[in-house]
Amino acid sequence: MMADASQRKIRFSVAGTAHMQAVLSEHFARPVEPAEVGILAGKMGQLDPTTRGVLKSAWAEATVMPVDQVELGRMLEEARCEGVLLRKTTDRFRAGRSWLMGAPTLPLEIDWPSATLPGGATVTLDFVAQLDLGHVPSSGKLPAEGLLFFFVDLTSPLDDMYRAARVIHAASVPETCPIRVNESAPARSEAVSIRFQPMAGYNSGLFRNQAFEKAAMGLTAPISARFRETRDEVVYEHSGGLVSRVLGRKKVDIRQYLHTLFLGPDFGRWQDFDDADRVPLLTLDTEDRDDLNLPDHILHGWPLTFAIQERALSAHDFDVVTALLRE
């Protein structure tokens, strides 16, 4: 269930907030506190047309107000987000049992997840990721052991940005656990092995200020740019099922995309969504079409993010995860 939209709070610079306080105080003929400025901006669509017009005008003026270097530094520090980049790799030994798409090693005693849609139809969820928690850089946010399995509805038409989803934590999965295939939700592509790399990003939408947004986006651009990574892959000569000798190496191109943990499409909290209490868990960059073969007519290349309430993440309660598409 979506939280009340009043939870959303839009933030401005110190000067911008003061300007909006003055304009709104005059409009309402009463003092407006800084906290109320953010709340009113967060629920602009619920306001009467006259108040909405006043707020829009004050917002536009507040956005272009200058900030000094001290305030800019403070804003950037608050906007910094720590997370993990999921990088595709051909080295399966380094990846452990972590991959995108393909099929999971979901233990047989765990039911393959399904969901009942608002119209009453029941759908079998698609498997999209499996994370070996023993390989994820420690942050204290996830369990230290086991596997996380991510499932989402990839079949329903895009009527809403919220998608049916399920995340399952299996605390102990034997190394010998076989790949599990579900005929109702067949694999859309071959499994793509991934390795984990700590990374930091900057949430350029945290404050509504042009100077801040420009600085945050400048710091984020080198991270978010698509690039090609060339890796060496060992070429073996096989004989009778046994490796007899190494023939050499070949270059393999791997196009990397922004598949991340804890960062989300904007490197930060969900201040632009109705449920402001949720934080990003796993985000898949659905523009990665060639390797993941995700349905473009449903996802439209939008980032697909599994989001969770902070208190549930702290309790490792993954039953309350939802999935969102962000344009």
mmCIF file of C-alpha atoms in Angstrom:
data_model
loop_
_atom_site.group_PDB
_atom_site.id
_atom_site.type_symbol
_atom_site.label_atom_id
_atom_site.label_comp_id
_atom_site.label_asym_id
_atom_site.label_seq_id
_atom_site.Cartn_x
_atom_site.Cartn_y
_atom_site.Cartn_z
ATOM 1 C CA MET A 1 0.000 0.000 0.000
ATOM 2 C CA MET A 2 1.341 3.421 -0.889
ATOM 3 C CA ALA A 3 2.085 5.807 1.930
ATOM 4 C CA ASP A 4 0.293 9.125 2.255
ATOM 5 C CA ALA A 5 1.799 11.592 -0.199
ATOM 6 C CA SER A 6 2.291 14.044 2.658
ATOM 7 C CA GLN A 7 5.375 12.015 3.621
ATOM 8 C CA ARG A 8 7.165 13.449 0.606
ATOM 9 C CA LYS A 9 9.325 16.464 1.390
ATOM 10 C CA ILE A 10 11.023 18.627 -1.233
ATOM 11 C CA ARG A 11 14.208 20.329 -0.077
ATOM 12 C CA PHE A 12 15.803 23.587 -1.178
ATOM 13 C CA SER A 13 18.889 25.604 -0.317
ATOM 14 C CA VAL A 14 18.900 27.754 2.815
ATOM 15 C CA ALA A 15 18.200 30.906 0.783
ATOM 16 C CA GLY A 16 15.609 29.097 -1.345
ATOM 17 C CA THR A 17 13.751 27.836 1.702
ATOM 18 C CA ALA A 18 13.771 31.305 3.273
ATOM 19 C CA HIS A 19 12.407 32.809 0.047
ATOM 20 C CA MET A 20 9.591 30.269 -0.101
ATOM 21 C CA GLN A 21 8.821 30.865 3.578
ATOM 22 C CA ALA A 22 8.379 34.559 2.912
ATOM 23 C CA VAL A 23 6.195 34.081 -0.184
ATOM 24 C CA LEU A 24 3.976 31.427 1.397
ATOM 25 C CA SER A 25 3.683 33.331 4.681
ATOM 26 C CA GLU A 26 2.371 36.308 2.743
ATOM 27 C CA HIS A 27 0.016 34.102 0.747
ATOM 28 C CA PHE A 28 -1.469 32.367 3.824
ATOM 29 C CA ALA A 29 -1.272 35.516 6.004
ATOM 30 C CA ARG A 30 0.474 33.509 8.742
ATOM 31 C CA PRO A 31 4.020 32.341 9.515
ATOM 32 C CA VAL A 32 5.164 29.296 7.498
ATOM 33 C CA GLU A 33 7.987 27.261 9.053
ATOM 34 C CA PRO A 34 10.855 25.693 6.996
ATOM 35 C CA ALA A 35 9.518 22.148 7.535
ATOM 36 C CA GLU A 36 6.120 23.185 6.185
ATOM 37 C CA VAL A 37 7.745 24.504 3.000
ATOM 38 C CA GLY A 38 9.041 21.051 2.165
ATOM 39 C CA ILE A 39 5.724 19.376 2.980
ATOM 40 C CA LEU A 40 3.695 21.826 0.890
ATOM 41 C CA ALA A 41 6.074 21.363 -2.068
ATOM 42 C CA GLY A 42 5.786 17.596 -1.696
ATOM 43 C CA LYS A 43 2.008 17.635 -2.041
ATOM 44 C CA MET A 44 1.660 20.388 -4.631
ATOM 45 C CA GLY A 45 -0.875 18.392 -6.630
ATOM 46 C CA GLN A 46 -3.283 18.403 -3.680
ATOM 47 C CA LEU A 47 -3.296 22.184 -3.261
ATOM 48 C CA ASP A 48 -5.888 24.591 -4.612
ATOM 49 C CA PRO A 49 -5.024 26.186 -7.991
ATOM 50 C CA THR A 50 -4.174 29.606 -6.514
ATOM 51 C CA THR A 51 -1.805 28.200 -3.871
ATOM 52 C CA ARG A 52 -0.299 25.868 -6.462
ATOM 53 C CA GLY A 53 0.460 28.823 -8.738
ATOM 54 C CA VAL A 54 2.089 30.794 -5.914
ATOM 55 C CA LEU A 55 4.153 27.764 -4.902
ATOM 56 C CA LYS A 56 5.285 27.043 -8.465
ATOM 57 C CA SER A 57 6.480 30.602 -8.933
ATOM 58 C CA ALA A 58 8.336 30.643 -5.596
ATOM 59 C CA TRP A 59 9.810 27.211 -6.390
ATOM 60 C CA ALA A 60 11.214 28.432 -9.721
ATOM 61 C CA GLU A 61 12.797 31.445 -8.025
ATOM 62 C CA ALA A 62 14.215 29.358 -5.152
ATOM 63 C CA THR A 63 15.818 26.870 -7.529
ATOM 64 C CA VAL A 64 18.151 29.445 -9.117
ATOM 65 C CA MET A 65 19.280 31.103 -5.893
ATOM 66 C CA PRO A 66 23.064 30.893 -5.407
ATOM 67 C CA VAL A 67 24.760 28.845 -2.681
ATOM 68 C CA ASP A 68 28.248 29.431 -1.302
ATOM 69 C CA GLN A 69 30.936 26.762 -1.309
ATOM 70 C CA VAL A 70 30.385 25.853 2.336
ATOM 71 C CA GLU A 71 26.695 25.129 1.817
ATOM 72 C CA LEU A 72 27.355 23.366 -1.487
ATOM 73 C CA GLY A 73 29.879 21.098 0.204
ATOM 74 C CA ARG A 74 27.390 20.279 2.953
ATOM 75 C CA MET A 75 24.668 19.487 0.413
ATOM 76 C CA LEU A 76 26.982 17.236 -1.616
ATOM 77 C CA GLU A 77 28.114 15.371 1.486
ATOM 78 C CA GLU A 78 24.490 14.686 2.416
ATOM 79 C CA ALA A 79 23.768 13.580 -1.156
ATOM 80 C CA ARG A 80 26.608 11.040 -1.221
ATOM 81 C CA CYS A 81 25.309 7.439 -1.272
ATOM 82 C CA GLU A 82 27.306 4.261 -0.682
ATOM 83 C CA GLY A 83 26.340 1.160 -2.613
ATOM 84 C CA VAL A 84 27.514 -1.711 -4.759
ATOM 85 C CA LEU A 85 27.901 -1.967 -8.520
ATOM 86 C CA LEU A 86 27.022 -5.334 -10.072
ATOM 87 C CA ARG A 87 29.531 -5.831 -12.871
ATOM 88 C CA LYS A 88 29.116 -8.515 -15.483
ATOM 89 C CA THR A 89 32.043 -10.906 -15.704
ATOM 90 C CA THR A 90 33.198 -13.983 -17.576
ATOM 91 C CA ASP A 91 35.066 -15.189 -14.479
ATOM 92 C CA ARG A 92 32.467 -17.399 -12.817
ATOM 93 C CA PHE A 93 34.856 -18.480 -10.072
ATOM 94 C CA ARG A 94 35.051 -14.891 -8.772
ATOM 95 C CA ALA A 95 31.302 -14.453 -9.115
ATOM 96 C CA GLY A 96 30.387 -17.392 -6.913
ATOM 97 C CA ARG A 97 26.693 -18.174 -7.265
ATOM 98 C CA SER A 98 25.694 -14.659 -8.293
ATOM 99 C CA TRP A 99 24.072 -13.965 -11.644
ATOM 100 C CA LEU A 100 21.343 -12.083 -13.475
ATOM 101 C CA MET A 101 18.571 -13.859 -15.402
ATOM 102 C CA GLY A 102 18.976 -17.528 -16.342
ATOM 103 C CA ALA A 103 17.490 -19.841 -13.707
ATOM 104 C CA PRO A 104 18.001 -19.935 -9.914
ATOM 105 C CA THR A 105 19.315 -22.553 -7.531
ATOM 106 C CA LEU A 106 16.116 -22.113 -5.539
ATOM 107 C CA PRO A 107 15.743 -25.059 -3.122
ATOM 108 C CA LEU A 108 12.832 -27.364 -3.957
ATOM 109 C CA GLU A 109 11.268 -26.919 -0.523
ATOM 110 C CA ILE A 110 10.660 -23.232 -1.334
ATOM 111 C CA ASP A 111 7.625 -22.588 -3.529
ATOM 112 C CA TRP A 112 8.270 -20.717 -6.754
ATOM 113 C CA PRO A 113 6.637 -17.317 -6.092
ATOM 114 C CA SER A 114 3.479 -16.058 -7.757
ATOM 115 C CA ALA A 115 1.312 -12.987 -7.240
ATOM 116 C CA THR A 116 -2.333 -12.008 -7.498
ATOM 117 C CA LEU A 117 -2.757 -8.849 -9.559
ATOM 118 C CA PRO A 118 -5.316 -6.102 -8.749
ATOM 119 C CA GLY A 119 -7.723 -7.532 -11.337
ATOM 120 C CA GLY A 120 -7.687 -10.924 -9.633
ATOM 121 C CA ALA A 121 -5.434 -12.814 -12.089
ATOM 122 C CA THR A 122 -2.585 -14.896 -10.686
ATOM 123 C CA VAL A 123 0.808 -14.735 -12.414
ATOM 124 C CA THR A 124 3.972 -16.757 -11.952
ATOM 125 C CA LEU A 125 6.827 -14.352 -11.282
ATOM 126 C CA ASP A 126 9.946 -14.226 -13.433
ATOM 127 C CA PHE A 127 13.353 -14.867 -11.900
ATOM 128 C CA VAL A 128 15.759 -11.979 -12.556
ATOM 129 C CA ALA A 129 18.662 -12.200 -10.098
ATOM 130 C CA GLN A 130 20.456 -14.382 -7.587
ATOM 131 C CA LEU A 131 23.005 -12.898 -5.167
ATOM 132 C CA ASP A 132 25.527 -14.937 -3.199
ATOM 133 C CA LEU A 133 25.665 -12.917 0.020
ATOM 134 C CA GLY A 134 29.056 -14.315 0.935
ATOM 135 C CA HIS A 135 30.497 -12.335 -2.004
ATOM 136 C CA VAL A 136 28.629 -9.040 -1.462
ATOM 137 C CA PRO A 137 30.851 -6.351 0.155
ATOM 138 C CA SER A 138 29.881 -6.142 3.813
ATOM 139 C CA SER A 139 27.736 -3.148 4.716
ATOM 140 C CA GLY A 140 25.697 -4.587 7.564
ATOM 141 C CA LYS A 141 22.498 -4.094 5.561
ATOM 142 C CA LEU A 142 22.134 -7.645 4.208
ATOM 143 C CA PRO A 143 22.452 -11.048 5.872
ATOM 144 C CA ALA A 144 26.049 -12.276 5.898
ATOM 145 C CA GLU A 145 25.251 -15.708 4.475
ATOM 146 C CA GLY A 146 22.942 -17.466 2.072
ATOM 147 C CA LEU A 147 21.416 -16.454 -1.234
ATOM 148 C CA LEU A 148 18.918 -13.753 -2.198
ATOM 149 C CA PHE A 149 16.533 -14.590 -5.056
ATOM 150 C CA PHE A 150 14.676 -11.802 -6.900
ATOM 151 C CA PHE A 151 11.416 -12.396 -8.782
ATOM 152 C CA VAL A 152 9.148 -9.885 -10.558
ATOM 153 C CA ASP A 153 6.160 -9.793 -12.905
ATOM 154 C CA LEU A 154 7.524 -9.201 -16.425
ATOM 155 C CA THR A 155 4.364 -10.157 -18.307
ATOM 156 C CA SER A 156 1.643 -7.686 -17.343
ATOM 157 C CA PRO A 157 1.106 -4.534 -19.443
ATOM 158 C CA LEU A 158 2.554 -1.337 -18.055
ATOM 159 C CA ASP A 159 -0.502 0.159 -16.354
ATOM 160 C CA ASP A 160 1.331 1.313 -13.263
ATOM 161 C CA MET A 161 4.928 1.850 -12.173
ATOM 162 C CA TYR A 162 4.447 -0.596 -9.294
ATOM 163 C CA ARG A 163 5.112 -4.243 -10.232
ATOM 164 C CA ALA A 164 4.342 -7.476 -8.380
ATOM 165 C CA ALA A 165 7.584 -8.787 -6.897
ATOM 166 C CA ARG A 166 9.059 -11.149 -4.324
ATOM 167 C CA VAL A 167 12.502 -11.460 -2.748
ATOM 168 C CA ILE A 168 13.437 -14.698 -0.990
ATOM 169 C CA HIS A 169 16.348 -15.173 1.402
ATOM 170 C CA ALA A 170 17.573 -18.756 1.720
ATOM 171 C CA ALA A 171 20.001 -18.832 4.649
ATOM 172 C CA SER A 172 21.617 -22.090 3.602
ATOM 173 C CA VAL A 173 21.758 -23.439 0.045
ATOM 174 C CA PRO A 174 24.122 -26.375 -0.591
ATOM 175 C CA GLU A 175 26.719 -25.887 -3.312
ATOM 176 C CA THR A 176 25.241 -28.980 -4.963
ATOM 177 C CA CYS A 177 21.738 -27.460 -5.192
ATOM 178 C CA PRO A 178 20.725 -27.827 -8.863
ATOM 179 C CA ILE A 179 19.407 -25.182 -11.217
ATOM 180 C CA ARG A 180 15.625 -25.019 -10.978
ATOM 181 C CA VAL A 181 13.464 -24.515 -14.054
ATOM 182 C CA ASN A 182 9.840 -23.410 -13.987
ATOM 183 C CA GLU A 183 7.889 -24.063 -17.180
ATOM 184 C CA SER A 184 5.396 -21.302 -16.328
ATOM 185 C CA ALA A 185 8.215 -18.739 -16.202
ATOM 186 C CA PRO A 186 11.016 -19.987 -18.471
ATOM 187 C CA ALA A 187 14.404 -18.263 -18.457
ATOM 188 C CA ARG A 188 14.480 -15.273 -20.807
ATOM 189 C CA SER A 189 18.236 -15.438 -21.373
ATOM 190 C CA GLU A 190 21.371 -17.265 -20.359
ATOM 191 C CA ALA A 191 22.645 -16.507 -16.878
ATOM 192 C CA VAL A 192 25.022 -13.529 -16.745
ATOM 193 C CA SER A 193 27.640 -13.897 -13.999
ATOM 194 C CA ILE A 194 28.288 -10.808 -11.901
ATOM 195 C CA ARG A 195 30.897 -9.633 -9.428
ATOM 196 C CA PHE A 196 30.511 -6.892 -6.823
ATOM 197 C CA GLN A 197 32.351 -3.579 -6.626
ATOM 198 C CA PRO A 198 31.786 -0.947 -3.903
ATOM 199 C CA MET A 199 30.854 2.426 -5.357
ATOM 200 C CA ALA A 200 29.573 5.843 -4.336
ATOM 201 C CA GLY A 201 27.146 8.076 -6.169
ATOM 202 C CA TYR A 202 25.477 11.428 -5.644
ATOM 203 C CA ASN A 203 21.723 11.903 -5.482
ATOM 204 C CA SER A 204 21.310 14.915 -7.760
ATOM 205 C CA GLY A 205 17.603 15.201 -6.885
ATOM 206 C CA LEU A 206 18.031 15.546 -3.136
ATOM 207 C CA PHE A 207 17.874 19.370 -3.221
ATOM 208 C CA ARG A 208 16.049 21.579 -5.722
ATOM 209 C CA ASN A 209 18.887 23.931 -6.564
ATOM 210 C CA GLN A 210 20.578 24.380 -9.926
ATOM 211 C CA ALA A 211 24.112 24.811 -8.558
ATOM 212 C CA PHE A 212 23.779 21.673 -6.442
ATOM 213 C CA GLU A 213 22.224 19.617 -9.246
ATOM 214 C CA LYS A 214 24.999 20.627 -11.654
ATOM 215 C CA ALA A 215 27.717 19.700 -9.142
ATOM 216 C CA ALA A 216 26.086 16.390 -8.158
ATOM 217 C CA MET A 217 25.504 15.364 -11.767
ATOM 218 C CA GLY A 218 29.092 16.259 -12.611
ATOM 219 C CA LEU A 219 30.344 13.946 -9.876
ATOM 220 C CA THR A 220 27.927 11.192 -10.913
ATOM 221 C CA ALA A 221 28.501 11.357 -14.683
ATOM 222 C CA PRO A 222 31.764 9.348 -14.702
ATOM 223 C CA ILE A 223 29.960 6.601 -12.789
ATOM 224 C CA SER A 224 26.759 6.501 -14.784
ATOM 225 C CA ALA A 225 28.281 6.677 -18.275
ATOM 226 C CA ARG A 226 28.009 3.462 -20.297
ATOM 227 C CA PHE A 227 31.338 1.989 -21.297
ATOM 228 C CA ARG A 228 32.970 -1.087 -22.756
ATOM 229 C CA GLU A 229 35.189 -3.242 -20.617
ATOM 230 C CA THR A 230 37.690 -5.554 -22.297
ATOM 231 C CA ARG A 231 38.786 -8.624 -20.371
ATOM 232 C CA ASP A 232 41.191 -11.450 -21.044
ATOM 233 C CA GLU A 233 39.607 -14.884 -21.233
ATOM 234 C CA VAL A 234 41.715 -18.026 -21.042
ATOM 235 C CA VAL A 235 41.214 -20.420 -23.976
ATOM 236 C CA TYR A 236 41.679 -24.104 -23.147
ATOM 237 C CA GLU A 237 42.075 -27.175 -25.316
ATOM 238 C CA HIS A 238 39.851 -29.942 -23.955
ATOM 239 C CA SER A 239 40.473 -33.642 -24.478
ATOM 240 C CA GLY A 240 38.093 -36.321 -23.267
ATOM 241 C CA GLY A 241 36.482 -33.924 -20.801
ATOM 242 C CA LEU A 242 39.820 -33.048 -19.182
ATOM 243 C CA VAL A 243 41.801 -29.846 -19.612
ATOM 244 C CA SER A 244 45.014 -30.795 -21.391
ATOM 245 C CA ARG A 245 46.675 -27.419 -22.006
ATOM 246 C CA VAL A 246 46.151 -23.692 -22.240
ATOM 247 C CA LEU A 247 46.091 -22.459 -25.823
ATOM 248 C CA GLY A 248 46.236 -18.746 -25.025
ATOM 249 C CA ARG A 249 44.005 -15.813 -24.284
ATOM 250 C CA LYS A 250 41.391 -13.845 -26.185
ATOM 251 C CA LYS A 251 39.841 -10.426 -25.650
ATOM 252 C CA VAL A 252 36.174 -10.405 -24.600
ATOM 253 C CA ASP A 253 34.061 -7.220 -24.680
ATOM 254 C CA ILE A 254 31.495 -6.855 -21.910
ATOM 255 C CA ARG A 255 29.127 -3.895 -22.055
ATOM 256 C CA GLN A 256 28.493 -2.728 -18.504
ATOM 257 C CA TYR A 257 25.316 -1.076 -17.264
ATOM 258 C CA LEU A 258 24.136 0.341 -13.975
ATOM 259 C CA HIS A 259 22.965 -2.720 -12.079
ATOM 260 C CA THR A 260 23.325 -1.711 -8.420
ATOM 261 C CA LEU A 261 22.571 -2.441 -4.788
ATOM 262 C CA PHE A 262 21.314 0.329 -2.433
ATOM 263 C CA LEU A 263 21.672 3.131 -4.991
ATOM 264 C CA GLY A 264 18.544 3.182 -7.122
ATOM 265 C CA PRO A 265 18.201 5.001 -10.452
ATOM 266 C CA ASP A 266 18.932 8.396 -8.881
ATOM 267 C CA PHE A 267 21.544 7.260 -6.371
ATOM 268 C CA GLY A 268 19.410 7.907 -3.342
ATOM 269 C CA ARG A 269 16.159 7.805 -1.472
ATOM 270 C CA TRP A 270 12.716 7.725 -3.034
ATOM 271 C CA GLN A 271 11.847 11.358 -2.434
ATOM 272 C CA ASP A 272 10.092 11.486 -5.811
ATOM 273 C CA PHE A 273 7.842 8.519 -5.049
ATOM 274 C CA ASP A 274 4.713 8.460 -2.907
ATOM 275 C CA ASP A 275 6.163 5.976 -0.416
ATOM 276 C CA ALA A 276 9.034 8.027 0.973
ATOM 277 C CA ASP A 277 9.791 5.420 3.638
ATOM 278 C CA ARG A 278 11.220 2.966 1.109
ATOM 279 C CA VAL A 279 14.853 2.749 0.053
ATOM 280 C CA PRO A 280 16.315 1.022 -3.022
ATOM 281 C CA LEU A 281 17.556 -2.547 -2.718
ATOM 282 C CA LEU A 282 18.414 -3.967 -6.162
ATOM 283 C CA THR A 283 18.160 -1.903 -9.360
ATOM 284 C CA LEU A 284 18.363 -3.514 -12.794
ATOM 285 C CA ASP A 285 19.204 -1.323 -15.766
ATOM 286 C CA THR A 286 16.688 -2.627 -18.293
ATOM 287 C CA GLU A 287 18.532 -0.962 -21.171
ATOM 288 C CA ASP A 288 20.828 -3.976 -20.894
ATOM 289 C CA ARG A 289 18.687 -5.716 -23.494
ATOM 290 C CA ASP A 290 21.257 -7.826 -25.359
ATOM 291 C CA ASP A 291 22.398 -9.840 -22.341
ATOM 292 C CA LEU A 292 19.274 -9.839 -20.167
ATOM 293 C CA ASN A 293 16.601 -10.001 -22.900
ATOM 294 C CA LEU A 294 14.129 -8.087 -20.746
ATOM 295 C CA PRO A 295 10.769 -7.230 -22.391
ATOM 296 C CA ASP A 296 11.196 -3.711 -23.741
ATOM 297 C CA HIS A 297 7.491 -3.343 -24.615
ATOM 298 C CA ILE A 298 6.736 -3.690 -20.886
ATOM 299 C CA LEU A 299 9.734 -2.058 -19.214
ATOM 300 C CA HIS A 300 10.551 0.572 -21.871
ATOM 301 C CA GLY A 301 14.177 0.703 -20.744
ATOM 302 C CA TRP A 302 13.205 2.232 -17.388
ATOM 303 C CA PRO A 303 15.264 1.188 -14.335
ATOM 304 C CA LEU A 304 13.541 -1.607 -12.418
ATOM 305 C CA THR A 305 14.103 -1.222 -8.684
ATOM 306 C CA PHE A 306 13.228 -3.530 -5.826
ATOM 307 C CA ALA A 307 12.468 -1.189 -2.899
ATOM 308 C CA ILE A 308 12.073 -1.964 0.791
ATOM 309 C CA GLN A 309 11.145 -0.092 3.952
ATOM 310 C CA GLU A 310 14.203 0.788 6.040
ATOM 311 C CA ARG A 311 12.910 -0.965 9.148
ATOM 312 C CA ALA A 312 12.196 -4.129 7.132
ATOM 313 C CA LEU A 313 15.700 -4.050 5.633
ATOM 314 C CA SER A 314 17.189 -3.734 9.118
ATOM 315 C CA ALA A 315 15.143 -6.773 10.191
ATOM 316 C CA HIS A 316 16.032 -8.687 6.986
ATOM 317 C CA ASP A 317 12.297 -8.994 6.302
ATOM 318 C CA PHE A 318 12.221 -9.297 2.508
ATOM 319 C CA ASP A 319 8.539 -10.273 2.325
ATOM 320 C CA VAL A 320 7.549 -6.613 2.039
ATOM 321 C CA VAL A 321 9.675 -5.752 -1.014
ATOM 322 C CA THR A 322 7.954 -4.012 -3.924
ATOM 323 C CA ALA A 323 9.223 -3.276 -7.428
ATOM 324 C CA LEU A 324 9.016 0.060 -9.208
ATOM 325 C CA LEU A 325 9.739 1.353 -12.689
ATOM 326 C CA ARG A 326 11.272 4.811 -12.843
ATOM 327 C CA GLU A 327 11.001 6.801 -16.073
#
